[in-house]
């Protein structure tokens, strides 16, 4: 069982930056692929980024490529999402998620554990 707690959300102006953190419980954090998803008002939840167990491989949605960076610190049981050059369309609740396998990392239903989410609001 893995429990995930996101933090770092808030209100930022367009062009600004935020860093989200997701702290995981348990001693097996390094055995999980970690992902970030987001859900904007009246929209379905969508994939943002994912990172492999050791951090060697990362994956991004086209909409955030070049602006967002996912990273992890297995010693701290934490995954991060650095968000730069934020746009109003990045406004959403951001969720971190965990899964065992590297297959289909962009697919929401393949993740086993989810955090409660953190709100990110980007003003124009």
Tab-separated table of N, CA, C and O in Angstrom:
chain	number	residue	atom	x	y	z
A	1	UNK	N	0.848	-1.191	0.000
A	1	UNK	CA	0.000	0.000	0.000
A	1	UNK	C	0.882	1.239	0.000
A	1	UNK	O	1.873	1.319	0.724
A	2	UNK	N	0.527	2.214	-0.816
A	2	UNK	CA	1.268	3.464	-0.910
A	2	UNK	C	0.301	4.615	-0.704
A	2	UNK	O	-0.780	4.637	-1.300
A	3	UNK	N	0.680	5.533	0.154
A	3	UNK	CA	-0.108	6.750	0.334
A	3	UNK	C	0.662	7.920	-0.235
A	3	UNK	O	1.871	8.057	0.016
A	4	UNK	N	-0.040	8.760	-0.980
A	4	UNK	CA	0.591	9.871	-1.692
A	4	UNK	C	-0.021	11.184	-1.239
A	4	UNK	O	-1.256	11.304	-1.180
A	5	UNK	N	0.823	12.160	-0.956
A	5	UNK	CA	0.354	13.472	-0.518
A	5	UNK	C	1.047	14.546	-1.350
A	5	UNK	O	2.277	14.701	-1.273
A	6	UNK	N	0.246	15.286	-2.118
A	6	UNK	CA	0.791	16.370	-2.941
A	6	UNK	C	0.845	17.677	-2.157
A	6	UNK	O	0.039	17.900	-1.248
A	7	UNK	N	1.759	18.533	-2.560
A	7	UNK	CA	1.848	19.878	-1.995
A	7	UNK	C	2.508	20.790	-3.017
A	7	UNK	O	3.061	20.319	-4.011
A	8	UNK	N	2.428	22.101	-2.747
A	8	UNK	CA	3.118	23.053	-3.599
A	8	UNK	C	2.238	23.813	-4.572
A	8	UNK	O	2.713	24.694	-5.283
A	9	UNK	N	0.957	23.476	-4.609
A	9	UNK	CA	0.068	24.200	-5.498
A	9	UNK	C	-0.187	25.613	-5.002
A	9	UNK	O	0.216	25.984	-3.889
A	10	UNK	N	-0.844	26.399	-5.838
A	10	UNK	CA	-1.158	27.765	-5.446
A	10	UNK	C	-1.564	28.604	-6.630
A	10	UNK	O	-1.840	28.083	-7.713
A	11	UNK	N	-1.576	29.910	-6.394
A	11	UNK	CA	-1.952	30.883	-7.425
A	11	UNK	C	-0.685	31.548	-7.942
A	11	UNK	O	0.141	32.024	-7.156
A	12	UNK	N	-0.536	31.585	-9.255
A	12	UNK	CA	0.652	32.187	-9.861
A	12	UNK	C	0.227	32.916	-11.131
A	12	UNK	O	-0.757	32.532	-11.777
A	13	UNK	N	0.967	33.956	-11.475
A	13	UNK	CA	0.678	34.681	-12.711
A	13	UNK	C	1.234	33.928	-13.910
A	13	UNK	O	2.201	33.166	-13.788
A	14	UNK	N	0.630	34.164	-15.057
A	14	UNK	CA	1.124	33.555	-16.289
A	14	UNK	C	2.600	33.901	-16.472
A	14	UNK	O	3.021	35.039	-16.231
A	15	UNK	N	3.362	32.905	-16.885
A	15	UNK	CA	4.804	33.073	-17.041
A	15	UNK	C	5.596	32.700	-15.810
A	15	UNK	O	6.827	32.594	-15.869
A	16	UNK	N	4.911	32.505	-14.701
A	16	UNK	CA	5.574	32.158	-13.460
A	16	UNK	C	5.873	30.677	-13.338
A	16	UNK	O	5.656	29.899	-14.273
A	17	UNK	N	6.364	30.297	-12.156
A	17	UNK	CA	6.775	28.926	-11.898
A	17	UNK	C	6.211	28.423	-10.573
A	17	UNK	O	5.964	29.207	-9.656
A	18	UNK	N	6.052	27.125	-10.507
A	18	UNK	CA	5.687	26.438	-9.275
A	18	UNK	C	6.388	25.084	-9.278
A	18	UNK	O	6.639	24.518	-10.343
A	19	UNK	N	6.676	24.582	-8.083
A	19	UNK	CA	7.184	23.215	-7.965
A	19	UNK	C	6.243	22.415	-7.087
A	19	UNK	O	6.054	22.757	-5.919
A	20	UNK	N	5.684	21.378	-7.651
A	20	UNK	CA	4.833	20.471	-6.901
A	20	UNK	C	5.678	19.338	-6.330
A	20	UNK	O	6.636	18.891	-6.956
A	21	UNK	N	5.279	18.888	-5.159
A	21	UNK	CA	5.923	17.738	-4.533
A	21	UNK	C	4.869	16.691	-4.229
A	21	UNK	O	3.711	17.013	-3.972
A	22	UNK	N	5.290	15.460	-4.241
A	22	UNK	CA	4.411	14.353	-3.869
A	22	UNK	C	5.212	13.423	-2.974
A	22	UNK	O	6.165	12.779	-3.433
A	23	UNK	N	4.827	13.384	-1.711
A	23	UNK	CA	5.514	12.533	-0.744
A	23	UNK	C	4.783	11.201	-0.624
A	23	UNK	O	3.552	11.166	-0.486
A	24	UNK	N	5.555	10.137	-0.666
A	24	UNK	CA	4.979	8.795	-0.609
A	24	UNK	C	5.348	8.101	0.696
A	24	UNK	O	6.459	8.259	1.204
A	25	UNK	N	4.409	7.351	1.219
A	25	UNK	CA	4.683	6.547	2.408
A	25	UNK	C	5.272	5.206	1.987
A	25	UNK	O	5.212	4.820	0.821
A	26	UNK	N	5.835	4.498	2.945
A	26	UNK	CA	6.317	3.155	2.662
A	26	UNK	C	7.774	3.103	2.291
A	26	UNK	O	8.399	4.115	1.986
A	27	UNK	N	8.307	1.888	2.279
A	27	UNK	CA	9.734	1.693	2.039
A	27	UNK	C	10.032	1.239	0.629
A	27	UNK	O	11.188	0.980	0.303
A	28	UNK	N	9.005	1.170	-0.218
A	28	UNK	CA	9.213	0.618	-1.548
A	28	UNK	C	9.006	1.656	-2.642
A	28	UNK	O	8.673	1.321	-3.766
A	29	UNK	N	9.207	2.903	-2.317
A	29	UNK	CA	8.951	3.989	-3.274
A	29	UNK	C	9.726	3.770	-4.562
A	29	UNK	O	9.209	4.013	-5.650
A	30	UNK	N	10.950	3.307	-4.455
A	30	UNK	CA	11.793	3.147	-5.643
A	30	UNK	C	11.315	2.040	-6.575
A	30	UNK	O	11.825	1.917	-7.688
A	31	UNK	N	10.350	1.257	-6.159
A	31	UNK	CA	9.814	0.198	-7.016
A	31	UNK	C	8.587	0.648	-7.792
A	31	UNK	O	7.976	-0.152	-8.500
A	32	UNK	N	8.223	1.928	-7.667
A	32	UNK	CA	7.052	2.459	-8.347
A	32	UNK	C	7.434	3.467	-9.423
A	32	UNK	O	8.275	4.344	-9.205
A	33	UNK	N	6.778	3.325	-10.548
A	33	UNK	CA	6.766	4.367	-11.565
A	33	UNK	C	5.810	5.446	-11.063
A	33	UNK	O	4.721	5.139	-10.567
A	34	UNK	N	6.223	6.681	-11.183
A	34	UNK	CA	5.411	7.786	-10.682
A	34	UNK	C	4.926	8.663	-11.823
A	34	UNK	O	5.661	8.936	-12.775
A	35	UNK	N	3.697	9.127	-11.678
A	35	UNK	CA	3.139	9.988	-12.713
A	35	UNK	C	2.432	11.191	-12.116
A	35	UNK	O	2.065	11.192	-10.936
A	36	UNK	N	2.301	12.211	-12.938
A	36	UNK	CA	1.486	13.387	-12.604
A	36	UNK	C	0.365	13.483	-13.644
A	36	UNK	O	0.614	13.358	-14.854
A	37	UNK	N	-0.830	13.737	-13.161
A	37	UNK	CA	-1.992	13.975	-13.997
A	37	UNK	C	-2.622	15.281	-13.544
A	37	UNK	O	-2.334	15.777	-12.457
A	38	UNK	N	-3.513	15.808	-14.361
A	38	UNK	CA	-4.237	17.016	-13.967
A	38	UNK	C	-5.657	16.967	-14.495
A	38	UNK	O	-5.935	16.324	-15.504
A	39	UNK	N	-6.524	17.680	-13.785
A	39	UNK	CA	-7.920	17.767	-14.202
A	39	UNK	C	-8.382	19.205	-14.082
A	39	UNK	O	-8.436	19.762	-12.971
A	40	UNK	N	-8.711	19.783	-15.216
A	40	UNK	CA	-9.234	21.145	-15.272
A	40	UNK	C	-10.750	21.085	-15.109
A	40	UNK	O	-11.370	20.048	-15.347
A	41	UNK	N	-11.361	22.203	-14.726
A	41	UNK	CA	-12.812	22.234	-14.570
A	41	UNK	C	-13.525	21.795	-15.844
A	41	UNK	O	-13.157	22.205	-16.954
A	42	UNK	N	-14.477	20.907	-15.692
A	42	UNK	CA	-15.328	20.425	-16.796
A	42	UNK	C	-14.536	19.630	-17.848
A	42	UNK	O	-14.993	19.480	-18.974
A	43	UNK	N	-13.370	19.153	-17.468
A	43	UNK	CA	-12.581	18.334	-18.387
A	43	UNK	C	-12.187	17.022	-17.709
A	43	UNK	O	-12.197	16.908	-16.490
A	44	UNK	N	-11.817	16.055	-18.525
A	44	UNK	CA	-11.355	14.788	-17.990
A	44	UNK	C	-9.922	14.925	-17.488
A	44	UNK	O	-9.166	15.792	-17.924
A	45	UNK	N	-9.567	14.038	-16.582
A	45	UNK	CA	-8.197	14.036	-16.076
A	45	UNK	C	-7.259	13.602	-17.210
A	45	UNK	O	-7.577	12.690	-17.972
A	46	UNK	N	-6.102	14.282	-17.288
A	46	UNK	CA	-5.178	14.004	-18.381
A	46	UNK	C	-3.760	13.809	-17.864
A	46	UNK	O	-3.376	14.354	-16.828
A	47	UNK	N	-2.997	13.057	-18.615
A	47	UNK	CA	-1.605	12.782	-18.290
A	47	UNK	C	-0.762	14.030	-18.449
A	47	UNK	O	-0.946	14.801	-19.399
A	48	UNK	N	0.183	14.205	-17.531
A	48	UNK	CA	1.117	15.331	-17.605
A	48	UNK	C	2.551	14.830	-17.787
A	48	UNK	O	3.242	15.225	-18.724
A	49	UNK	N	2.990	13.969	-16.873
A	49	UNK	CA	4.377	13.496	-16.925
A	49	UNK	C	4.511	12.215	-16.113
A	49	UNK	O	3.684	11.937	-15.233
A	50	UNK	N	5.558	11.453	-16.410
A	50	UNK	CA	5.846	10.238	-15.646
A	50	UNK	C	7.346	10.018	-15.596
A	50	UNK	O	8.096	10.544	-16.436
A	51	UNK	N	7.765	9.237	-14.606
A	51	UNK	CA	9.194	8.980	-14.422
A	51	UNK	C	9.386	7.532	-13.985
A	51	UNK	O	8.601	6.992	-13.211
A	52	UNK	N	10.436	6.925	-14.503
A	52	UNK	CA	10.706	5.517	-14.196
A	52	UNK	C	11.225	5.351	-12.777
A	52	UNK	O	11.464	6.311	-12.057
A	53	UNK	N	11.404	4.117	-12.369
A	53	UNK	CA	11.772	3.796	-10.990
A	53	UNK	C	13.045	4.539	-10.533
A	53	UNK	O	13.076	5.077	-9.428
A	54	UNK	N	14.053	4.542	-11.383
A	54	UNK	CA	15.319	5.164	-10.995
A	54	UNK	C	15.423	6.614	-11.447
A	54	UNK	O	16.346	7.324	-11.057
A	55	UNK	N	14.484	7.037	-12.261
A	55	UNK	CA	14.526	8.396	-12.792
A	55	UNK	C	15.239	8.518	-14.119
A	55	UNK	O	15.372	9.619	-14.651
A	56	UNK	N	15.704	7.398	-14.663
A	56	UNK	CA	16.442	7.438	-15.924
A	56	UNK	C	15.574	7.804	-17.116
A	56	UNK	O	16.069	8.355	-18.102
A	57	UNK	N	14.291	7.467	-17.032
A	57	UNK	CA	13.395	7.735	-18.153
A	57	UNK	C	12.259	8.640	-17.712
A	57	UNK	O	11.690	8.443	-16.641
A	58	UNK	N	11.956	9.628	-18.539
A	58	UNK	CA	10.853	10.527	-18.259
A	58	UNK	C	9.961	10.642	-19.489
A	58	UNK	O	10.408	10.442	-20.622
A	59	UNK	N	8.716	10.979	-19.248
A	59	UNK	CA	7.706	11.042	-20.294
A	59	UNK	C	6.854	12.283	-20.047
A	59	UNK	O	6.529	12.596	-18.900
A	60	UNK	N	6.478	12.968	-21.125
A	60	UNK	CA	5.718	14.210	-20.994
A	60	UNK	C	4.600	14.282	-22.020
A	60	UNK	O	4.739	13.813	-23.149
A	61	UNK	N	3.522	14.935	-21.614
A	61	UNK	CA	2.494	15.309	-22.572
A	61	UNK	C	3.053	16.405	-23.469
A	61	UNK	O	3.856	17.234	-23.025
A	62	UNK	N	2.605	16.425	-24.704
A	62	UNK	CA	3.097	17.434	-25.640
A	62	UNK	C	2.835	18.855	-25.133
A	62	UNK	O	3.624	19.768	-25.384
A	63	UNK	N	1.738	19.025	-24.431
A	63	UNK	CA	1.331	20.358	-23.981
A	63	UNK	C	2.273	20.949	-22.931
A	63	UNK	O	2.260	22.159	-22.705
A	64	UNK	N	3.080	20.105	-22.281
A	64	UNK	CA	3.961	20.614	-21.217
A	64	UNK	C	5.437	20.397	-21.531
A	64	UNK	O	6.302	20.873	-20.780
A	65	UNK	N	5.723	19.720	-22.621
A	65	UNK	CA	7.110	19.415	-22.984
A	65	UNK	C	7.904	20.706	-23.137
A	65	UNK	O	7.469	21.646	-23.796
A	66	UNK	N	9.062	20.743	-22.511
A	66	UNK	CA	9.905	21.928	-22.577
A	66	UNK	C	9.609	22.957	-21.497
A	66	UNK	O	10.387	23.889	-21.285
A	67	UNK	N	8.486	22.794	-20.798
A	67	UNK	CA	8.123	23.730	-19.709
A	67	UNK	C	8.121	23.060	-18.351
A	67	UNK	O	8.457	23.693	-17.349
A	68	UNK	N	7.726	21.791	-18.314
A	68	UNK	CA	7.636	21.052	-17.049
A	68	UNK	C	8.757	20.019	-16.981
A	68	UNK	O	9.161	19.455	-17.999
A	69	UNK	N	9.224	19.763	-15.758
A	69	UNK	CA	10.239	18.740	-15.544
A	69	UNK	C	9.844	17.876	-14.359
A	69	UNK	O	9.591	18.394	-13.270
A	70	UNK	N	9.806	16.577	-14.584
A	70	UNK	CA	9.524	15.637	-13.501
A	70	UNK	C	10.845	15.068	-13.004
A	70	UNK	O	11.766	14.808	-13.784
A	71	UNK	N	10.936	14.898	-11.697
A	71	UNK	CA	12.134	14.308	-11.099
A	71	UNK	C	11.725	13.574	-9.827
A	71	UNK	O	10.597	13.721	-9.354
A	72	UNK	N	12.644	12.791	-9.282
A	72	UNK	CA	12.333	12.066	-8.061
A	72	UNK	C	13.585	11.941	-7.209
A	72	UNK	O	14.714	11.941	-7.700
A	73	UNK	N	13.351	11.833	-5.904
A	73	UNK	CA	14.417	11.600	-4.948
A	73	UNK	C	13.998	10.374	-4.149
A	73	UNK	O	13.163	10.478	-3.230
A	74	UNK	N	14.543	9.231	-4.490
A	74	UNK	CA	14.117	7.991	-3.831
A	74	UNK	C	14.532	7.941	-2.367
A	74	UNK	O	13.885	7.271	-1.558
A	75	UNK	N	15.560	8.661	-2.008
A	75	UNK	CA	15.971	8.701	-0.597
A	75	UNK	C	14.956	9.455	0.245
A	75	UNK	O	14.836	9.214	1.452
A	76	UNK	N	14.230	10.369	-0.395
A	76	UNK	CA	13.219	11.162	0.321
A	76	UNK	C	11.795	10.697	0.014
A	76	UNK	O	10.834	11.328	0.450
A	77	UNK	N	11.666	9.640	-0.781
A	77	UNK	CA	10.333	9.130	-1.151
A	77	UNK	C	9.462	10.234	-1.752
A	77	UNK	O	8.273	10.356	-1.423
A	78	UNK	N	10.047	11.022	-2.617
A	78	UNK	CA	9.335	12.180	-3.143
A	78	UNK	C	9.538	12.304	-4.652
A	78	UNK	O	10.652	12.091	-5.152
A	79	UNK	N	8.466	12.668	-5.330
A	79	UNK	CA	8.537	13.009	-6.749
A	79	UNK	C	8.130	14.465	-6.900
A	79	UNK	O	7.295	14.969	-6.141
A	80	UNK	N	8.764	15.135	-7.849
A	80	UNK	CA	8.555	16.565	-8.043
A	80	UNK	C	8.052	16.842	-9.457
A	80	UNK	O	8.317	16.084	-10.391
A	81	UNK	N	7.365	17.969	-9.581
A	81	UNK	CA	7.010	18.479	-10.904
A	81	UNK	C	7.343	19.969	-10.911
A	81	UNK	O	6.646	20.763	-10.273
A	82	UNK	N	8.428	20.309	-11.580
A	82	UNK	CA	8.795	21.705	-11.746
A	82	UNK	C	8.057	22.261	-12.951
A	82	UNK	O	8.193	21.738	-14.066
A	83	UNK	N	7.287	23.312	-12.734
A	83	UNK	CA	6.461	23.884	-13.787
A	83	UNK	C	6.915	25.317	-14.054
A	83	UNK	O	6.819	26.168	-13.166
A	84	UNK	N	7.411	25.563	-15.234
A	84	UNK	CA	7.871	26.884	-15.642
A	84	UNK	C	7.004	27.408	-16.778
A	84	UNK	O	6.278	26.654	-17.425
A	85	UNK	N	7.102	28.695	-17.015
A	85	UNK	CA	6.351	29.336	-18.110
A	85	UNK	C	4.888	28.929	-18.072
A	85	UNK	O	4.307	28.552	-19.093
A	86	UNK	N	4.304	29.037	-16.903
A	86	UNK	CA	2.927	28.590	-16.734
A	86	UNK	C	1.952	29.436	-17.541
A	86	UNK	O	2.157	30.651	-17.727
A	87	UNK	N	0.913	28.771	-18.000
A	87	UNK	CA	-0.128	29.404	-18.815
A	87	UNK	C	-1.477	29.233	-18.108
A	87	UNK	O	-1.649	28.285	-17.335
A	88	UNK	N	-2.414	30.112	-18.410
A	88	UNK	CA	-3.746	29.952	-17.804
A	88	UNK	C	-4.344	28.562	-18.063
A	88	UNK	O	-5.049	28.025	-17.200
A	89	UNK	N	-4.049	27.980	-19.203
A	89	UNK	CA	-4.598	26.649	-19.504
A	89	UNK	C	-3.955	25.535	-18.687
A	89	UNK	O	-4.385	24.379	-18.768
A	90	UNK	N	-2.948	25.844	-17.901
A	90	UNK	CA	-2.372	24.870	-16.968
A	90	UNK	C	-3.170	24.800	-15.661
A	90	UNK	O	-2.885	23.949	-14.810
A	91	UNK	N	-4.132	25.682	-15.514
A	91	UNK	CA	-4.969	25.681	-14.311
A	91	UNK	C	-5.708	24.360	-14.187
A	91	UNK	O	-6.409	23.938	-15.112
A	92	UNK	N	-5.540	23.707	-13.044
A	92	UNK	CA	-6.134	22.383	-12.835
A	92	UNK	C	-5.809	21.906	-11.430
A	92	UNK	O	-4.959	22.490	-10.742
A	93	UNK	N	-6.455	20.834	-11.038
A	93	UNK	CA	-6.014	20.083	-9.870
A	93	UNK	C	-4.996	19.058	-10.358
A	93	UNK	O	-5.269	18.311	-11.303
A	94	UNK	N	-3.839	19.055	-9.721
A	94	UNK	CA	-2.755	18.162	-10.119
A	94	UNK	C	-2.672	16.990	-9.143
A	94	UNK	O	-2.650	17.199	-7.921
A	95	UNK	N	-2.605	15.795	-9.707
A	95	UNK	CA	-2.568	14.568	-8.922
A	95	UNK	C	-1.270	13.808	-9.207
A	95	UNK	O	-0.848	13.724	-10.367
A	96	UNK	N	-0.685	13.232	-8.180
A	96	UNK	CA	0.377	12.276	-8.436
A	96	UNK	C	-0.190	10.870	-8.281
A	96	UNK	O	-1.193	10.656	-7.581
A	97	UNK	N	0.457	9.934	-8.949
A	97	UNK	CA	-0.021	8.560	-8.977
A	97	UNK	C	1.158	7.614	-9.055
A	97	UNK	O	2.248	7.995	-9.505
A	98	UNK	N	0.926	6.370	-8.640
A	98	UNK	CA	1.993	5.373	-8.612
A	98	UNK	C	1.529	4.067	-9.235
A	98	UNK	O	0.364	3.681	-9.093
A	99	UNK	N	2.461	3.407	-9.901
A	99	UNK	CA	2.185	2.100	-10.481
A	99	UNK	C	3.464	1.281	-10.497
A	99	UNK	O	4.552	1.848	-10.406
A	100	UNK	N	3.343	-0.021	-10.693
A	100	UNK	CA	4.511	-0.893	-10.660
A	100	UNK	C	5.232	-0.968	-12.002
A	100	UNK	O	6.456	-1.070	-12.062
A	101	UNK	N	4.461	-0.931	-13.096
A	101	UNK	CA	5.061	-1.210	-14.397
A	101	UNK	C	5.257	0.069	-15.207
A	101	UNK	O	4.614	1.084	-14.980
A	102	UNK	N	6.166	-0.040	-16.184
A	102	UNK	CA	6.489	1.092	-17.043
A	102	UNK	C	5.583	1.119	-18.276
A	102	UNK	O	5.635	2.047	-19.086
A	103	UNK	N	4.717	0.135	-18.408
A	103	UNK	CA	3.841	0.041	-19.576
A	103	UNK	C	2.709	1.059	-19.462
A	103	UNK	O	2.147	1.259	-18.392
A	104	UNK	N	2.380	1.685	-20.585
A	104	UNK	CA	1.211	2.589	-20.651
A	104	UNK	C	1.241	3.666	-19.576
A	104	UNK	O	0.242	3.885	-18.875
A	105	UNK	N	2.329	4.354	-19.435
A	105	UNK	CA	2.461	5.345	-18.355
A	105	UNK	C	1.528	6.530	-18.537
A	105	UNK	O	1.283	7.260	-17.584
A	106	UNK	N	1.017	6.748	-19.750
A	106	UNK	CA	0.124	7.876	-19.983
A	106	UNK	C	-1.336	7.539	-19.690
A	106	UNK	O	-2.189	8.426	-19.764
A	107	UNK	N	-1.608	6.293	-19.363
A	107	UNK	CA	-2.992	5.831	-19.190
A	107	UNK	C	-3.388	5.813	-17.721
A	107	UNK	O	-2.844	5.054	-16.921
A	108	UNK	N	-4.367	6.642	-17.406
A	108	UNK	CA	-4.804	6.842	-16.025
A	108	UNK	C	-5.188	5.548	-15.329
A	108	UNK	O	-4.813	5.308	-14.173
A	109	UNK	N	-5.914	4.689	-16.016
A	109	UNK	CA	-6.484	3.509	-15.346
A	109	UNK	C	-5.426	2.470	-15.002
A	109	UNK	O	-5.721	1.512	-14.291
A	110	UNK	N	-4.203	2.635	-15.469
A	110	UNK	CA	-3.150	1.677	-15.147
A	110	UNK	C	-2.438	1.995	-13.836
A	110	UNK	O	-1.620	1.207	-13.370
A	111	UNK	N	-2.758	3.138	-13.237
A	111	UNK	CA	-2.130	3.521	-11.977
A	111	UNK	C	-2.917	2.958	-10.801
A	111	UNK	O	-4.144	2.939	-10.812
A	112	UNK	N	-2.181	2.528	-9.790
A	112	UNK	CA	-2.786	1.843	-8.655
A	112	UNK	C	-3.101	2.757	-7.479
A	112	UNK	O	-4.036	2.492	-6.719
A	113	UNK	N	-2.309	3.778	-7.299
A	113	UNK	CA	-2.456	4.647	-6.132
A	113	UNK	C	-2.479	6.104	-6.575
A	113	UNK	O	-1.743	6.488	-7.491
A	114	UNK	N	-3.292	6.885	-5.865
A	114	UNK	CA	-3.492	8.297	-6.208
A	114	UNK	C	-3.458	9.161	-4.961
A	114	UNK	O	-3.911	8.748	-3.887
A	115	UNK	N	-2.940	10.371	-5.137
A	115	UNK	CA	-3.035	11.356	-4.083
A	115	UNK	C	-4.354	12.104	-4.170
A	115	UNK	O	-5.172	11.858	-5.069
A	116	UNK	N	-4.547	13.042	-3.252
A	116	UNK	CA	-5.795	13.810	-3.186
A	116	UNK	C	-5.796	14.991	-4.144
A	116	UNK	O	-6.866	15.538	-4.434
A	117	UNK	N	-4.639	15.393	-4.585
A	117	UNK	CA	-4.562	16.493	-5.536
A	117	UNK	C	-4.207	17.810	-4.884
A	117	UNK	O	-4.452	18.034	-3.699
A	118	UNK	N	-3.632	18.694	-5.685
A	118	UNK	CA	-3.312	20.047	-5.249
A	118	UNK	C	-3.701	21.015	-6.351
A	118	UNK	O	-3.451	20.761	-7.533
A	119	UNK	N	-4.327	22.116	-5.965
A	119	UNK	CA	-4.855	23.076	-6.945
A	119	UNK	C	-3.740	23.993	-7.455
A	119	UNK	O	-2.999	24.579	-6.669
A	120	UNK	N	-3.678	24.127	-8.756
A	120	UNK	CA	-2.799	25.101	-9.397
A	120	UNK	C	-3.673	26.043	-10.213
A	120	UNK	O	-4.454	25.598	-11.053
A	121	UNK	N	-3.543	27.331	-9.942
A	121	UNK	CA	-4.310	28.336	-10.659
A	121	UNK	C	-3.346	29.344	-11.269
A	121	UNK	O	-2.529	29.928	-10.555
A	122	UNK	N	-3.451	29.522	-12.573
A	122	UNK	CA	-2.587	30.451	-13.287
A	122	UNK	C	-3.443	31.600	-13.811
A	122	UNK	O	-4.359	31.387	-14.605
A	123	UNK	N	-3.153	32.800	-13.338
A	123	UNK	CA	-3.935	33.962	-13.751
A	123	UNK	C	-3.289	34.623	-14.968
A	123	UNK	O	-2.068	34.636	-15.112
A	124	UNK	N	-4.126	35.205	-15.787
A	124	UNK	CA	-3.617	35.864	-17.012
A	124	UNK	C	-3.287	37.322	-16.765
A	124	UNK	O	-3.601	37.881	-15.734
